[in-house]
mmCIF file of C-alpha atoms in Angstrom:
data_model
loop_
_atom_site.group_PDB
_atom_site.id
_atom_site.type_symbol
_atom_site.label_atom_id
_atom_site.label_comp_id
_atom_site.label_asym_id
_atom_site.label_seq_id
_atom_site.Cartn_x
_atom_site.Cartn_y
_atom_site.Cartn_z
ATOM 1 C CA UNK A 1 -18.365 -48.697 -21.199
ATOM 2 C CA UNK A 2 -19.745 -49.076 -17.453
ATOM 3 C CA UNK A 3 -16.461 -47.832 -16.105
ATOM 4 C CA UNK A 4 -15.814 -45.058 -18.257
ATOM 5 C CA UNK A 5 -19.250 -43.420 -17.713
ATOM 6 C CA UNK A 6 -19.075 -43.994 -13.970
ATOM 7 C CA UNK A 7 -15.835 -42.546 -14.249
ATOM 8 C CA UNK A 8 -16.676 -39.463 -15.879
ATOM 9 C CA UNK A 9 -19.620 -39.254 -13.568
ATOM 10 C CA UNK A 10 -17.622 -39.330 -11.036
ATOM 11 C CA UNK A 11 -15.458 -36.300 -12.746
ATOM 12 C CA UNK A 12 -18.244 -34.402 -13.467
ATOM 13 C CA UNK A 13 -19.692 -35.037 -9.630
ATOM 14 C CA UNK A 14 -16.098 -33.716 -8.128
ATOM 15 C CA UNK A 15 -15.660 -30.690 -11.100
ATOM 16 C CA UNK A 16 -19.042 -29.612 -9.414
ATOM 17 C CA UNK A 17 -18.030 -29.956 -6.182
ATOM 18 C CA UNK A 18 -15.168 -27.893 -6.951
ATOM 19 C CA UNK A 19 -17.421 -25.183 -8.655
ATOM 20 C CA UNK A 20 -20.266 -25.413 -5.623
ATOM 21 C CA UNK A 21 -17.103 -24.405 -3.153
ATOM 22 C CA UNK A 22 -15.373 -21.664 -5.707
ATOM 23 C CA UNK A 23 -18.809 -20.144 -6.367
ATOM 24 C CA UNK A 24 -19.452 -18.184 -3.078
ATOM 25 C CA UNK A 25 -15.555 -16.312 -3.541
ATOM 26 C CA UNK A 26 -16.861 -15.665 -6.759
ATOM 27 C CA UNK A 27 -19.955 -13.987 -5.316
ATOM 28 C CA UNK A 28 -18.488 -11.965 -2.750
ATOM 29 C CA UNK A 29 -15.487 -11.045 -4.914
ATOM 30 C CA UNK A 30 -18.172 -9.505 -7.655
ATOM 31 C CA UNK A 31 -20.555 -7.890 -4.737
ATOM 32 C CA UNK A 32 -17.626 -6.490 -3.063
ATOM 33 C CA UNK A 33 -15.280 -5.257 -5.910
ATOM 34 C CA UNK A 34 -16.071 -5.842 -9.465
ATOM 35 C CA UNK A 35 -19.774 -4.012 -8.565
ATOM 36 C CA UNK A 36 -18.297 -1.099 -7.056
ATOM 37 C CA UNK A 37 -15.885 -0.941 -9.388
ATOM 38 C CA UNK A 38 -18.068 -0.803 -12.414
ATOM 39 C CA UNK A 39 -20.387 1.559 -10.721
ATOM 40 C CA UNK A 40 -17.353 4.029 -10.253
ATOM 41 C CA UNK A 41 -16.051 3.741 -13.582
ATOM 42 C CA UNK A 42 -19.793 4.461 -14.816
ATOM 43 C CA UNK A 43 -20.734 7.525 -12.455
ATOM 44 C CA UNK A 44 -17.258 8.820 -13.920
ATOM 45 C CA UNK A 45 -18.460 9.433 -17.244
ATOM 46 C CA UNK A 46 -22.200 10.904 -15.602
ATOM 47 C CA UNK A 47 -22.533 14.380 -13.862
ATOM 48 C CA UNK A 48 -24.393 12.363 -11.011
ATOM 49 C CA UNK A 49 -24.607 13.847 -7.294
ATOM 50 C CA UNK A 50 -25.582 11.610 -5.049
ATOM 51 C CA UNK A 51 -28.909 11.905 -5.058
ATOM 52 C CA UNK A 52 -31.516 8.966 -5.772
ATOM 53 C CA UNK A 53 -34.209 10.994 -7.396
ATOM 54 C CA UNK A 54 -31.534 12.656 -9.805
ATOM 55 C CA UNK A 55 -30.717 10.814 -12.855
ATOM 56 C CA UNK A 56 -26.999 10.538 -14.123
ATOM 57 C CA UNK A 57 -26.740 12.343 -17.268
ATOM 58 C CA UNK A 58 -23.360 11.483 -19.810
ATOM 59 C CA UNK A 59 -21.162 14.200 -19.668
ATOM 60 C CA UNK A 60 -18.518 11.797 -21.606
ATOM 61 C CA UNK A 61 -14.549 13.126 -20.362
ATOM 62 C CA UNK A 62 -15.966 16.084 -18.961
ATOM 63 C CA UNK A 63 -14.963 14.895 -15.130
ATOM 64 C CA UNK A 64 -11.297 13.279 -16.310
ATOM 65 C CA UNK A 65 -10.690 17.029 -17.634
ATOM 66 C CA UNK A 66 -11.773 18.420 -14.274
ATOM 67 C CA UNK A 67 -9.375 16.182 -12.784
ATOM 68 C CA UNK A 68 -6.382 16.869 -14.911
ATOM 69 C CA UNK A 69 -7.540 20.948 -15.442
ATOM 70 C CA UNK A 70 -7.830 21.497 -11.680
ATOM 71 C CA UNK A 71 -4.180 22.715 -10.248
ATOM 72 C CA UNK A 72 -5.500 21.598 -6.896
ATOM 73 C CA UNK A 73 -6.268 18.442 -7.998
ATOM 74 C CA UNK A 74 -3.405 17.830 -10.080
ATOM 75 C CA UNK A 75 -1.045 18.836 -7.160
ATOM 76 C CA UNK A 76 -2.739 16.147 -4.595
ATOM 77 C CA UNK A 77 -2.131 13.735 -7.001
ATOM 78 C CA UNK A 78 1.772 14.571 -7.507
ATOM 79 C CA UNK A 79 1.593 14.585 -3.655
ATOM 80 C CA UNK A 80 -0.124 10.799 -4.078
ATOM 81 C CA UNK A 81 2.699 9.863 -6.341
ATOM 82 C CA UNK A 82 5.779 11.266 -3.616
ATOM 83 C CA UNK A 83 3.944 9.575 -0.656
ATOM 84 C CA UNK A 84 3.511 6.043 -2.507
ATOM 85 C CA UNK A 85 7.362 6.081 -4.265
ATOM 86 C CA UNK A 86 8.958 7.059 -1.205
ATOM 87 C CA UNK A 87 6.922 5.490 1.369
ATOM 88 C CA UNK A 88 7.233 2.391 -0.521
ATOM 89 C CA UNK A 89 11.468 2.359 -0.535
ATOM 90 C CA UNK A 90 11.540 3.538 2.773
ATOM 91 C CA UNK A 91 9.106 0.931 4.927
ATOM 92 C CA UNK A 92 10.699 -1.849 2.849
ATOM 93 C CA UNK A 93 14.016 -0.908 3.294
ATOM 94 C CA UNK A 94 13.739 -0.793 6.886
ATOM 95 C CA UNK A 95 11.406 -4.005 7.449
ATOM 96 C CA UNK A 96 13.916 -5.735 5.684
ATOM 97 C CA UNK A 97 16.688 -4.041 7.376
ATOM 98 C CA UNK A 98 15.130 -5.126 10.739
ATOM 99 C CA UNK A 99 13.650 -8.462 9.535
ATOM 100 C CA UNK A 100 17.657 -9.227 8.700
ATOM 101 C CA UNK A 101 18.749 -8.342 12.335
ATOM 102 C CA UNK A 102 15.473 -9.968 13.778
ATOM 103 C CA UNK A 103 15.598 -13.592 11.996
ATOM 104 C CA UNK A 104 17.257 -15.159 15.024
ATOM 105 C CA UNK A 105 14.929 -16.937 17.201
ATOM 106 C CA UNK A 106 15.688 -15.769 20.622
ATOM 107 C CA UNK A 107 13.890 -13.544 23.713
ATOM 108 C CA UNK A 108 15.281 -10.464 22.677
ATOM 109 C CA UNK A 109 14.315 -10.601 19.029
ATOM 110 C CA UNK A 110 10.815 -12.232 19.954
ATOM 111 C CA UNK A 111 9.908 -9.053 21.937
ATOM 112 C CA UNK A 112 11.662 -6.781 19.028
ATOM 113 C CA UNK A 113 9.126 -8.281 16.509
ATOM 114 C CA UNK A 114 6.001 -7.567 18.816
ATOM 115 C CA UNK A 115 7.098 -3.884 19.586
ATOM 116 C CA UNK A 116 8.075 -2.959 15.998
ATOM 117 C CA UNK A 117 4.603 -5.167 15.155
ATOM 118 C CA UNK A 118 2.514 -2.858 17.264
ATOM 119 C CA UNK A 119 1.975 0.321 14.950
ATOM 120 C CA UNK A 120 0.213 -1.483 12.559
ATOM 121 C CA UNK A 121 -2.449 -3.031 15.023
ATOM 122 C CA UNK A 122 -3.247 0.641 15.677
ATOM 123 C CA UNK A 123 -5.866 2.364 13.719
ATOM 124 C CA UNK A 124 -4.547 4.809 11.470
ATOM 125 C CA UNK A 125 -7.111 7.772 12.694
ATOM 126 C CA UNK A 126 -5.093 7.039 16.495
ATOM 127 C CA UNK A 127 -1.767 6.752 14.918
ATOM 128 C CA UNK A 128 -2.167 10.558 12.946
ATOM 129 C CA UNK A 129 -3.920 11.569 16.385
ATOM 130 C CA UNK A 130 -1.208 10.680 18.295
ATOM 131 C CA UNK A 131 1.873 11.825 16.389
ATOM 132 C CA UNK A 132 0.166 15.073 15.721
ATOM 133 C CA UNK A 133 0.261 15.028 20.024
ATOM 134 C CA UNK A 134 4.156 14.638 19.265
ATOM 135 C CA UNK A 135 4.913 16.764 16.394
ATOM 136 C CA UNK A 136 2.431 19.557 16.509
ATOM 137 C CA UNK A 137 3.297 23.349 17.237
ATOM 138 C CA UNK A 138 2.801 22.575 21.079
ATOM 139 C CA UNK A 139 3.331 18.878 20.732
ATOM 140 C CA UNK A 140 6.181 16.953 22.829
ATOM 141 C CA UNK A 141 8.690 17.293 20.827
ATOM 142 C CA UNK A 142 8.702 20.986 19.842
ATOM 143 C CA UNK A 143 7.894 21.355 24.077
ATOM 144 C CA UNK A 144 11.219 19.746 24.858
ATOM 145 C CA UNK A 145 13.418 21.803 22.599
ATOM 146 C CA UNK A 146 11.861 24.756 24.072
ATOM 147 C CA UNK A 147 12.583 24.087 27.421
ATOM 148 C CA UNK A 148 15.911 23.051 26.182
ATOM 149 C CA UNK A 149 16.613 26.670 24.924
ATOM 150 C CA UNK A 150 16.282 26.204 21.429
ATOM 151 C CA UNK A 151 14.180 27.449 18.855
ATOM 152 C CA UNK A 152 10.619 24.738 17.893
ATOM 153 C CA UNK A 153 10.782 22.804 14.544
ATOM 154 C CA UNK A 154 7.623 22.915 11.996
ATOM 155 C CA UNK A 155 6.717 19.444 11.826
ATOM 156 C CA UNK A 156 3.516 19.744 10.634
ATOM 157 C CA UNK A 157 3.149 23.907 9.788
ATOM 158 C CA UNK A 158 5.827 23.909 7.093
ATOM 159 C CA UNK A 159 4.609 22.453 3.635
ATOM 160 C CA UNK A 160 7.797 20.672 3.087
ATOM 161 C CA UNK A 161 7.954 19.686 6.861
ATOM 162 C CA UNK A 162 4.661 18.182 6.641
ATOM 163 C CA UNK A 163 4.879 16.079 3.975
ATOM 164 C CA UNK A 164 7.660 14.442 4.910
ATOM 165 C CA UNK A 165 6.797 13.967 8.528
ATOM 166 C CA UNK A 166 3.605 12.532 7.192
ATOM 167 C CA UNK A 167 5.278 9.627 5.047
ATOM 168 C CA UNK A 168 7.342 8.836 8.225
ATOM 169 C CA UNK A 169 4.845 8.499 10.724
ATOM 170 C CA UNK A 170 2.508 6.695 7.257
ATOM 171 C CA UNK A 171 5.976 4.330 7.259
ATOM 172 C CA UNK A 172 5.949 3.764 10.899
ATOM 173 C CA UNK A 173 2.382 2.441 11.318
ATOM 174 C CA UNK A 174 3.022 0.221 7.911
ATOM 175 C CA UNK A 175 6.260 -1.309 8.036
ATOM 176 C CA UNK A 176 4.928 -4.214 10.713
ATOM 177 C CA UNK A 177 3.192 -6.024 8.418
ATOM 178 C CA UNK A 178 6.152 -5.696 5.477
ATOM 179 C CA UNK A 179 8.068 -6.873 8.602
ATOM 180 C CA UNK A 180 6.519 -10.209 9.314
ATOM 181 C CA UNK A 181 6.813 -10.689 5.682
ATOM 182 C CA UNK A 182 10.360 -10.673 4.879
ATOM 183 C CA UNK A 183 10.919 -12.437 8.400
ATOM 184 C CA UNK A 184 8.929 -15.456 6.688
ATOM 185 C CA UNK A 185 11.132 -14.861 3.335
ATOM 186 C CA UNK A 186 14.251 -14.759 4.896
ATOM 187 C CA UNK A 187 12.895 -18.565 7.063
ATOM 188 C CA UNK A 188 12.310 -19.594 3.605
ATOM 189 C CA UNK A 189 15.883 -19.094 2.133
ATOM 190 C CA UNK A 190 17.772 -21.930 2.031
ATOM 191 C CA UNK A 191 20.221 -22.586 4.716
ATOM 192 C CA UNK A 192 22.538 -25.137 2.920
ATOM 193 C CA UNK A 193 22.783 -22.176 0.244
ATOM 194 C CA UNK A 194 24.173 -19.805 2.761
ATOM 195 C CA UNK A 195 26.355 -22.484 4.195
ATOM 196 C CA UNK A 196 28.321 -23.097 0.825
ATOM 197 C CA UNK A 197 28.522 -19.273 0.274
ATOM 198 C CA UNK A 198 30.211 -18.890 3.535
ATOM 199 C CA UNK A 199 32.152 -21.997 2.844
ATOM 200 C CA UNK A 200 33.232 -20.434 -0.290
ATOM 201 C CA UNK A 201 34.533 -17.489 1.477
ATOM 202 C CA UNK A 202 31.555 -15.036 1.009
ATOM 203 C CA UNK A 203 30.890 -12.835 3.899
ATOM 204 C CA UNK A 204 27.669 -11.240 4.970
ATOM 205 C CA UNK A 205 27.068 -8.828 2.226
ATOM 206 C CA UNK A 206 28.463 -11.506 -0.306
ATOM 207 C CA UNK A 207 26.017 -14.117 0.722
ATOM 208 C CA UNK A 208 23.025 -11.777 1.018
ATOM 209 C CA UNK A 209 23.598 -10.773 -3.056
ATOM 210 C CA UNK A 210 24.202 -14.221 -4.265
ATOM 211 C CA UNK A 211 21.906 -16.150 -1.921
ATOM 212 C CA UNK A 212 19.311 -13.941 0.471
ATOM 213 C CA UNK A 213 18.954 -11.216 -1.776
ATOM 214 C CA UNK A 214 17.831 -13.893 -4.926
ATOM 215 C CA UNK A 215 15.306 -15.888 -2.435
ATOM 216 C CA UNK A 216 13.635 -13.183 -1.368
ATOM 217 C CA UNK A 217 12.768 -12.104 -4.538
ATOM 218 C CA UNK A 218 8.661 -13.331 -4.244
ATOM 219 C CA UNK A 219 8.733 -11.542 -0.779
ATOM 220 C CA UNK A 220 10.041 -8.323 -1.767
ATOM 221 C CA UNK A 221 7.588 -8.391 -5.030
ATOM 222 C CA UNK A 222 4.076 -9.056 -2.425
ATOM 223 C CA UNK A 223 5.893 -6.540 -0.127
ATOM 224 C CA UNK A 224 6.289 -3.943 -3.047
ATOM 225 C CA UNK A 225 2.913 -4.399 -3.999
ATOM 226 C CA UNK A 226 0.733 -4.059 -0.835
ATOM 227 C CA UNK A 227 3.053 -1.363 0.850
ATOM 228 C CA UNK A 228 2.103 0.777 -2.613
ATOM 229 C CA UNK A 229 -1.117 0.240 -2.910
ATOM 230 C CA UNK A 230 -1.520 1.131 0.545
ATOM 231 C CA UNK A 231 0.458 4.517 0.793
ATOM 232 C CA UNK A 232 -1.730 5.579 -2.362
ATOM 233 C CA UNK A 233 -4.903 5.132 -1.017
ATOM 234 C CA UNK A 234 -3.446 6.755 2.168
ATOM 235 C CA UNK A 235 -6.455 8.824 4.044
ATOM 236 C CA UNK A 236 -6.898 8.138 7.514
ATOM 237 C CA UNK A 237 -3.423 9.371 8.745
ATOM 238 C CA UNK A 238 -4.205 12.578 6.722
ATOM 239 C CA UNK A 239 -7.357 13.263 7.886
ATOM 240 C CA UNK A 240 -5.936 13.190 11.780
ATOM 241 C CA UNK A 241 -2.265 14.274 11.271
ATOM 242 C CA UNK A 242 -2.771 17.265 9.050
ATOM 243 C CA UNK A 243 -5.908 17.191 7.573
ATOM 244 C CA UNK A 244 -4.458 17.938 4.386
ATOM 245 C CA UNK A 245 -2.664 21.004 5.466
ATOM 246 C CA UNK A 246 -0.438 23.138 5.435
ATOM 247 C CA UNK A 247 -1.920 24.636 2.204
ATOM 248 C CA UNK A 248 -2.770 21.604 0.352
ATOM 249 C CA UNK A 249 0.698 19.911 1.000
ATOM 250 C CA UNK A 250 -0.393 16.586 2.455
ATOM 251 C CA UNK A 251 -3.792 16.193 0.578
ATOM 252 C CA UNK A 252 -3.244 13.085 -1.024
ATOM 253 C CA UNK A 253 -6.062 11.877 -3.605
ATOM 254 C CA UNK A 254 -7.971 9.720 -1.309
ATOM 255 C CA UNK A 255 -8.178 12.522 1.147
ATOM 256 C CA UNK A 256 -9.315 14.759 -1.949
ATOM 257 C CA UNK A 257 -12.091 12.050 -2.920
ATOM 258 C CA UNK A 258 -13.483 10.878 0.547
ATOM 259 C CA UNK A 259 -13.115 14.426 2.227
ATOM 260 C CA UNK A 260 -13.482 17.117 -0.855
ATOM 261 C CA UNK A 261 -15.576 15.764 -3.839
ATOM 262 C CA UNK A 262 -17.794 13.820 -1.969
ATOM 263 C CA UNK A 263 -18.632 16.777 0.666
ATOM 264 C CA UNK A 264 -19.343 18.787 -2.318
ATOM 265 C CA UNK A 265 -21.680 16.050 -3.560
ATOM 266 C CA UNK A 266 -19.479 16.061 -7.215
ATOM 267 C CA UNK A 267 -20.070 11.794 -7.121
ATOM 268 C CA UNK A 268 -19.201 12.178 -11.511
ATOM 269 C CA UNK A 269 -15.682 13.626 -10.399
ATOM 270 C CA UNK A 270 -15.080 11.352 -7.197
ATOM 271 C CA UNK A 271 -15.656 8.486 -9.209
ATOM 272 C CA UNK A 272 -13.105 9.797 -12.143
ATOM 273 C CA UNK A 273 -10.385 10.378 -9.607
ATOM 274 C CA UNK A 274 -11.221 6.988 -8.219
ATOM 275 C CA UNK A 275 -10.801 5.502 -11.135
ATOM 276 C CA UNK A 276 -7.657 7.285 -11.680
ATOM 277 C CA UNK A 277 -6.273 5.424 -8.715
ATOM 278 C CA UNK A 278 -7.213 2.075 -9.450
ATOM 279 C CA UNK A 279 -4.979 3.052 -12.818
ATOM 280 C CA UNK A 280 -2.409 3.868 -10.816
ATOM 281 C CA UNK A 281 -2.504 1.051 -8.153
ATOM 282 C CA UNK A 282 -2.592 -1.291 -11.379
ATOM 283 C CA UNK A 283 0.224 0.029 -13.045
ATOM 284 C CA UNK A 284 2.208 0.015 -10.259
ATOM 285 C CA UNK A 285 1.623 -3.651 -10.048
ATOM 286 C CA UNK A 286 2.287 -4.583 -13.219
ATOM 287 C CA UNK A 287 5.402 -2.018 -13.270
ATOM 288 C CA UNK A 288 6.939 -4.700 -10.219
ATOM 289 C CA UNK A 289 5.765 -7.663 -11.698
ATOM 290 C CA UNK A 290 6.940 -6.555 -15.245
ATOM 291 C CA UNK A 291 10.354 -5.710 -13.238
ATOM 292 C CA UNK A 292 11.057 -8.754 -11.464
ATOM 293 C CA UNK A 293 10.184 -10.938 -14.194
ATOM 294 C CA UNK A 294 12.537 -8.935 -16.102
ATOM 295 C CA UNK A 295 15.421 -9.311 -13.529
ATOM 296 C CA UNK A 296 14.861 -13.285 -13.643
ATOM 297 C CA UNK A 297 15.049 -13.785 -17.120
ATOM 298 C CA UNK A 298 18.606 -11.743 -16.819
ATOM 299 C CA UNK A 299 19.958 -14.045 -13.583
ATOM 300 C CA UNK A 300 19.153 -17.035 -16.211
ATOM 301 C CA UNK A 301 21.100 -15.525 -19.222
ATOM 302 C CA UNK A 302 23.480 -15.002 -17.498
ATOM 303 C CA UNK A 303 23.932 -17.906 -15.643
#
């Protein structure tokens, strides 16, 4: 009997030792997100302003139909939708691209993964700041072609031209860190694998389907993930590149919450369209997860 009740003392002494270290994450995680979060989601269903000495009345769905009523508002968020779906292919297709040509552990590739790493330690105010110095109406770019006798391009005056030179130069500042990622995937993939595909006769693109392509599959899911949720709470590059211009074509629904409703003191419809992201950035999680999980239980059928 001695042993067994100093024995679960001793479980109970280490299960709150474990709970004494967990309990600070726990405390910052609630202060930091689940508070805010609540908060939002409550001010969405209020008409509240901003102000202390105002009380937030219920108003019920009467922000969420602002949201989805508003053609301004519905456009930034189809704009939201464009920048995170494409942005997302297009930085992960090229980190991995890059990561694939950078594995090798030599001089050259060392200083290729500090230059292509670089963007990213930016801040994103300098990086819009700086491309709008390259791509602007009098930038470098458009200076060069005139001196070169031909006519200027519209970068960042032509709606179309804008929003797709915005996800490019939003691609460019992200794709270091989805970089550094698959260059740890692809360390992680299994090198006696590749040897018995090449072995087998596989070549490059043979070997990267059936073994690299297969391994990387936890990589590619984080990579998904984080790349997403950050092109669709994009803001800082807008607010310096375009500032949401021209004509509403690069106002993405951060930019329309930090720099529009909040201005305007509408805190009831902020919150709703902040909301409405944290929807999205959730779904889009689960929509990869859902995906990949889907895509495994396939491999194993079939194999």
């Amino acid at each position: 009997m001695t042993r067994k009740n100093s024995s679960r003392t001793g479980a109970w002494r280490s299960a709150g030792a474990r709970a004494g270290m967990v309990a600070p994450a726990v405390l910052i995680y609630t202060a930091l997100l689940v508070v805010p979060v609540g908060y939002a989601f409550y001010y969405s269903f209020t008409d509240y302003n901003g102000f202390p000495n105002r009380v937030p009345e219920f108003t019920g769905l009467d922000n969420y139909r602002t949201v989805f009523e508003s053609h301004d508002i519905t456009g930034t968020m189809v704009v939201t939708a464009i920048v995170a779906a494409v942005g997302a292919v297009v930085v992960n297709l090229a980190a991995l691209g890059l990561a694939l040509l950078l594995q090798k552990t030599n001089r050259f590739n060392t200083f290729g993964r500090v230059v292509m790493f670089y963007p990213h330690v930016l801040s994103a105010l300098v990086v819009g700041f700086l491309w709008q110095a390259i791509l602007g109406p009098q930038g470098v770019v458009n200076t060069l072609l005139e001196k070169a006798g031909t006519s200027s391009l519209p970068f960042l005056s032509d709606p179309d031209w804008a929003l797709w030179s915005m996800i490019l130069v939003i691609v460019w500042s992200l794709f270091g860190v989805q970089l550094v990622l698959y260059l740890a995937g692809l360390q992680a993939v299994p090198r006696d694998l590749i040897e018995a595909a090449r072995i087998d006769g596989a070549g490059r693109w043979g070997t990267f389907r059936a073994v690299t392509w297969p391994s990387l599959a936890s990589t590619v899911t984080v990579a998904v993930i984080t790349s997403g949720i950050s092109l669709l709470k994009t803001y800082d590059v807008v607010v310096s590149l375009t500032g949401g211009g021209p004509a509403g074509s690069t106002k993405t629904l951060a930019y329309s919450i930090l720099a529009v409703s909040f201005p305007q003191r509408k805190i009831g419809v902020a919150s709703a369209q902040a909301v409405l992201l944290i929807v999205a950035a959730a779904i889009m999680a689960i929509t990869v997860l859902v995906l990949r999980r889907r895509a495994e239980n396939d491999a194993e059928s079939i194999g």
